[in-house]
PDB file of C-alpha atoms in Angstrom:
ATOM      1  CA  MET A 199       0.000   0.000   0.000  1.00  0.00           C
ATOM      2  CA  ALA A 200       1.784   3.073  -1.212  1.00  0.00           C
ATOM      3  CA  PHE A 201       0.548   6.532  -0.402  1.00  0.00           C
ATOM      4  CA  GLY A 202       1.618   8.218  -3.536  1.00  0.00           C
ATOM      5  CA  GLY A 203      -1.016  10.389  -5.081  1.00  0.00           C
ATOM      6  CA  GLY A 204      -1.413  11.273  -8.649  1.00  0.00           C
ATOM      7  CA  LEU A 205      -2.306   9.558 -11.850  1.00  0.00           C
ATOM      8  CA  ASP A 206       0.590   7.151 -11.876  1.00  0.00           C
ATOM      9  CA  SER A 207      -0.666   4.115 -10.069  1.00  0.00           C
ATOM     10  CA  ASP A 208       2.401   1.950 -10.446  1.00  0.00           C
ATOM     11  CA  ASN A 209       3.373  -0.106  -7.412  1.00  0.00           C
ATOM     12  CA  GLU A 210       6.402   1.971  -6.572  1.00  0.00           C
ATOM     13  CA  VAL A 211       7.669   2.411  -3.039  1.00  0.00           C
ATOM     14  CA  MET A 212       7.745   5.962  -1.755  1.00  0.00           C
ATOM     15  CA  SER A 213      11.423   6.899  -1.315  1.00  0.00           C
ATOM     16  CA  GLU A 214      10.985  10.180   0.570  1.00  0.00           C
ATOM     17  CA  ILE A 215      11.462  10.548   4.325  1.00  0.00           C
ATOM     18  CA  ASN A 216       8.351  11.521   6.212  1.00  0.00           C
ATOM     19  CA  MET A 217       9.309  14.854   7.801  1.00  0.00           C
ATOM     20  CA  THR A 218       6.222  15.316   9.961  1.00  0.00           C
ATOM     21  CA  PRO A 219       7.479  13.359  13.033  1.00  0.00           C
ATOM     22  CA  LEU A 220      10.861  15.091  12.815  1.00  0.00           C
ATOM     23  CA  VAL A 221       9.238  18.520  12.715  1.00  0.00           C
ATOM     24  CA  ASP A 222       6.998  17.567  15.653  1.00  0.00           C
ATOM     25  CA  VAL A 223       9.977  16.526  17.773  1.00  0.00           C
ATOM     26  CA  MET A 224      11.921  19.656  16.882  1.00  0.00           C
ATOM     27  CA  LEU A 225       8.977  21.893  17.783  1.00  0.00           C
ATOM     28  CA  VAL A 226       8.580  20.149  21.148  1.00  0.00           C
ATOM     29  CA  LEU A 227      12.303  20.633  21.877  1.00  0.00           C
ATOM     30  CA  LEU A 228      12.075  24.278  20.854  1.00  0.00           C
ATOM     31  CA  ILE A 229       9.126  24.841  23.186  1.00  0.00           C
ATOM     32  CA  ILE A 230      10.970  23.133  26.065  1.00  0.00           C
ATOM     33  CA  PHE A 231      14.024  25.361  25.561  1.00  0.00           C
ATOM     34  CA  ILE A 232      11.899  28.496  25.297  1.00  0.00           C
ATOM     35  CA  ILE A 233      10.235  27.649  28.611  1.00  0.00           C
ATOM     36  CA  THR A 234      13.390  26.625  30.527  1.00  0.00           C
ATOM     37  CA  VAL A 235      15.819  29.375  29.461  1.00  0.00           C
ATOM     38  CA  PRO A 236      14.121  32.189  31.434  1.00  0.00           C
ATOM     39  CA  VAL A 237      14.012  29.943  34.504  1.00  0.00           C
ATOM     40  CA  LEU A 238      17.746  29.262  34.281  1.00  0.00           C
ATOM     41  CA  THR A 239      18.722  32.894  33.843  1.00  0.00           C
ATOM     42  CA  HIS A 240      16.508  34.166  36.654  1.00  0.00           C
ATOM     43  CA  SER A 241      18.378  34.047  39.949  1.00  0.00           C
ATOM     44  CA  VAL A 242      18.726  35.987  43.165  1.00  0.00           C
ATOM     45  CA  LYS A 243      21.252  38.807  42.961  1.00  0.00           C
ATOM     46  CA  VAL A 244      23.897  38.463  45.670  1.00  0.00           C
ATOM     47  CA  ASP A 245      26.939  40.658  46.171  1.00  0.00           C
ATOM     48  CA  LEU A 246      29.652  38.040  46.667  1.00  0.00           C
ATOM     49  CA  PRO A 247      32.819  38.881  48.591  1.00  0.00           C
ATOM     50  CA  ARG A 248      36.126  39.164  46.754  1.00  0.00           C
ATOM     51  CA  VAL A 249      38.977  36.885  47.732  1.00  0.00           C
ATOM     52  CA  SER A 250      42.557  36.704  46.631  1.00  0.00           C
ATOM     53  CA  ASN A 251      43.947  33.550  45.142  1.00  0.00           C
ATOM     54  CA  GLU A 252      47.204  33.742  47.032  1.00  0.00           C
ATOM     55  CA  LYS A 253      48.506  30.401  48.141  1.00  0.00           C
ATOM     56  CA  GLN A 254      48.958  30.168  51.877  1.00  0.00           C
ATOM     57  CA  ASP A 255      52.244  28.666  52.936  1.00  0.00           C
ATOM     58  CA  ILE A 256      51.194  27.971  56.512  1.00  0.00           C
ATOM     59  CA  LYS A 257      52.457  24.493  57.143  1.00  0.00           C
ATOM     60  CA  PRO A 258      51.458  22.906  60.441  1.00  0.00           C
ATOM     61  CA  GLN A 259      54.179  21.854  62.810  1.00  0.00           C
ATOM     62  CA  THR A 260      54.909  18.144  63.077  1.00  0.00           C
ATOM     63  CA  ILE A 261      55.501  16.462  66.423  1.00  0.00           C
ATOM     64  CA  THR A 262      57.254  13.100  66.361  1.00  0.00           C
ATOM     65  CA  LEU A 263      56.665  10.864  69.368  1.00  0.00           C
ATOM     66  CA  THR A 264      58.881   7.796  69.572  1.00  0.00           C
ATOM     67  CA  VAL A 265      57.875   4.848  71.763  1.00  0.00           C
ATOM     68  CA  LYS A 266      60.767   2.524  72.646  1.00  0.00           C
ATOM     69  CA  ALA A 267      60.439  -1.172  73.477  1.00  0.00           C
ATOM     70  CA  ASP A 268      60.744  -0.471  77.219  1.00  0.00           C
ATOM     71  CA  GLY A 269      57.867   2.087  77.085  1.00  0.00           C
ATOM     72  CA  ALA A 270      60.029   5.223  77.115  1.00  0.00           C
ATOM     73  CA  VAL A 271      58.539   8.089  75.114  1.00  0.00           C
ATOM     74  CA  PHE A 272      60.626  10.650  73.220  1.00  0.00           C
ATOM     75  CA  TRP A 273      59.347  14.035  71.977  1.00  0.00           C
ATOM     76  CA  ASP A 274      61.401  14.866  68.884  1.00  0.00           C
ATOM     77  CA  ASP A 275      64.378  12.841  70.226  1.00  0.00           C
ATOM     78  CA  LEU A 276      64.090  14.226  73.799  1.00  0.00           C
ATOM     79  CA  ALA A 277      62.973  11.856  76.571  1.00  0.00           C
ATOM     80  CA  ILE A 278      59.720  12.899  78.269  1.00  0.00           C
ATOM     81  CA  ASP A 279      57.624  11.388  81.079  1.00  0.00           C
ATOM     82  CA  ALA A 280      53.831  10.851  80.940  1.00  0.00           C
ATOM     83  CA  THR A 281      52.877  13.964  82.936  1.00  0.00           C
ATOM     84  CA  ALA A 282      55.093  16.296  80.912  1.00  0.00           C
ATOM     85  CA  LEU A 283      53.822  14.656  77.715  1.00  0.00           C
ATOM     86  CA  GLU A 284      50.197  15.405  78.632  1.00  0.00           C
ATOM     87  CA  LEU A 285      51.011  19.023  79.505  1.00  0.00           C
ATOM     88  CA  LYS A 286      52.977  19.598  76.299  1.00  0.00           C
ATOM     89  CA  LEU A 287      50.277  17.979  74.158  1.00  0.00           C
ATOM     90  CA  ALA A 288      47.580  20.128  75.802  1.00  0.00           C
ATOM     91  CA  GLY A 289      49.626  23.228  74.996  1.00  0.00           C
ATOM     92  CA  GLN A 290      50.068  22.147  71.381  1.00  0.00           C
ATOM     93  CA  ALA A 291      46.326  21.471  71.028  1.00  0.00           C
ATOM     94  CA  GLN A 292      45.624  25.181  71.612  1.00  0.00           C
ATOM     95  CA  LYS A 293      47.665  26.250  68.555  1.00  0.00           C
ATOM     96  CA  GLN A 294      46.056  27.135  65.249  1.00  0.00           C
ATOM     97  CA  PRO A 295      46.596  25.265  63.027  1.00  0.00           C
ATOM     98  CA  GLN A 296      47.004  22.228  65.205  1.00  0.00           C
ATOM     99  CA  PRO A 297      50.252  20.345  64.710  1.00  0.00           C
ATOM    100  CA  GLU A 298      50.316  16.856  63.271  1.00  0.00           C
ATOM    101  CA  VAL A 299      51.440  14.108  65.660  1.00  0.00           C
ATOM    102  CA  HIS A 300      53.451  11.226  64.209  1.00  0.00           C
ATOM    103  CA  ILE A 301      54.038   8.188  66.401  1.00  0.00           C
ATOM    104  CA  ARG A 302      57.025   5.926  65.780  1.00  0.00           C
ATOM    105  CA  GLY A 303      56.500   2.716  67.697  1.00  0.00           C
ATOM    106  CA  ASP A 304      59.377   0.273  68.129  1.00  0.00           C
ATOM    107  CA  LYS A 305      58.664  -3.099  66.540  1.00  0.00           C
ATOM    108  CA  ALA A 306      59.401  -4.806  69.860  1.00  0.00           C
ATOM    109  CA  ALA A 307      57.300  -2.353  71.908  1.00  0.00           C
ATOM    110  CA  PRO A 308      54.170  -3.831  73.478  1.00  0.00           C
ATOM    111  CA  TYR A 309      51.006  -2.395  72.015  1.00  0.00           C
ATOM    112  CA  GLN A 310      49.921  -1.037  75.397  1.00  0.00           C
ATOM    113  CA  HIS A 311      52.776   1.510  75.392  1.00  0.00           C
ATOM    114  CA  VAL A 312      51.809   2.795  71.954  1.00  0.00           C
ATOM    115  CA  LEU A 313      48.137   2.800  72.977  1.00  0.00           C
ATOM    116  CA  LYS A 314      48.889   4.924  76.060  1.00  0.00           C
ATOM    117  CA  THR A 315      50.656   7.469  73.855  1.00  0.00           C
ATOM    118  CA  MET A 316      47.730   7.498  71.412  1.00  0.00           C
ATOM    119  CA  ALA A 317      45.294   8.008  74.300  1.00  0.00           C
ATOM    120  CA  ALA A 318      47.337  10.943  75.613  1.00  0.00           C
ATOM    121  CA  VAL A 319      47.239  12.576  72.167  1.00  0.00           C
ATOM    122  CA  GLN A 320      43.489  12.045  71.900  1.00  0.00           C
ATOM    123  CA  GLN A 321      42.768  13.331  75.413  1.00  0.00           C
ATOM    124  CA  ALA A 322      44.798  16.465  74.707  1.00  0.00           C
ATOM    125  CA  GLY A 323      42.436  17.247  71.826  1.00  0.00           C
ATOM    126  CA  LEU A 324      44.830  16.858  68.914  1.00  0.00           C
ATOM    127  CA  LEU A 325      43.028  15.642  65.816  1.00  0.00           C
ATOM    128  CA  LYS A 326      45.769  14.754  63.325  1.00  0.00           C
ATOM    129  CA  LEU A 327      47.505  11.549  64.339  1.00  0.00           C
ATOM    130  CA  GLY A 328      49.612   9.315  62.144  1.00  0.00           C
ATOM    131  CA  PHE A 329      52.063   6.446  62.365  1.00  0.00           C
ATOM    132  CA  ILE A 330      55.548   6.185  60.931  1.00  0.00           C
ATOM    133  CA  SER A 331      56.754   2.800  59.728  1.00  0.00           C
ATOM    134  CA  GLU A 332      59.518   1.389  57.599  1.00  0.00           C
ATOM    135  CA  PRO A 333      58.568   0.201  54.115  1.00  0.00           C
ATOM    136  CA  ALA A 334      58.712  -3.537  53.525  1.00  0.00           C
ATOM    137  CA  ALA A 335      61.900  -4.678  51.853  1.00  0.00           C
TER     138      ALA A 335
END
């Protein structure tokens, strides 16, 4: 069934593309864009503050706590007892930005010694805590 009009009634297939569905789709897309563009451009006017893009070179201090196998604690290579450690950590927690605390635990040190040092850091209010280890060979 061919929909070709005219006097020629040969059984030829119509070789033209039906443009009506394409035009319908394009009109629908055009209407959608016409409706959405004003919505996208309408916004609340706000006077935003200006900032400079200067890079800040404020690097937080790093505290290295070393825990030996016998439970001795060293603050940056200086021996320190538990009471002095708590006082020093509390003082460091007040700084802005807070320093990073790195704990180096001896391989032969019992976990309880390292755990006590971690607890002292946490109770002082320091948030950045890390561990230092040797890479596997």
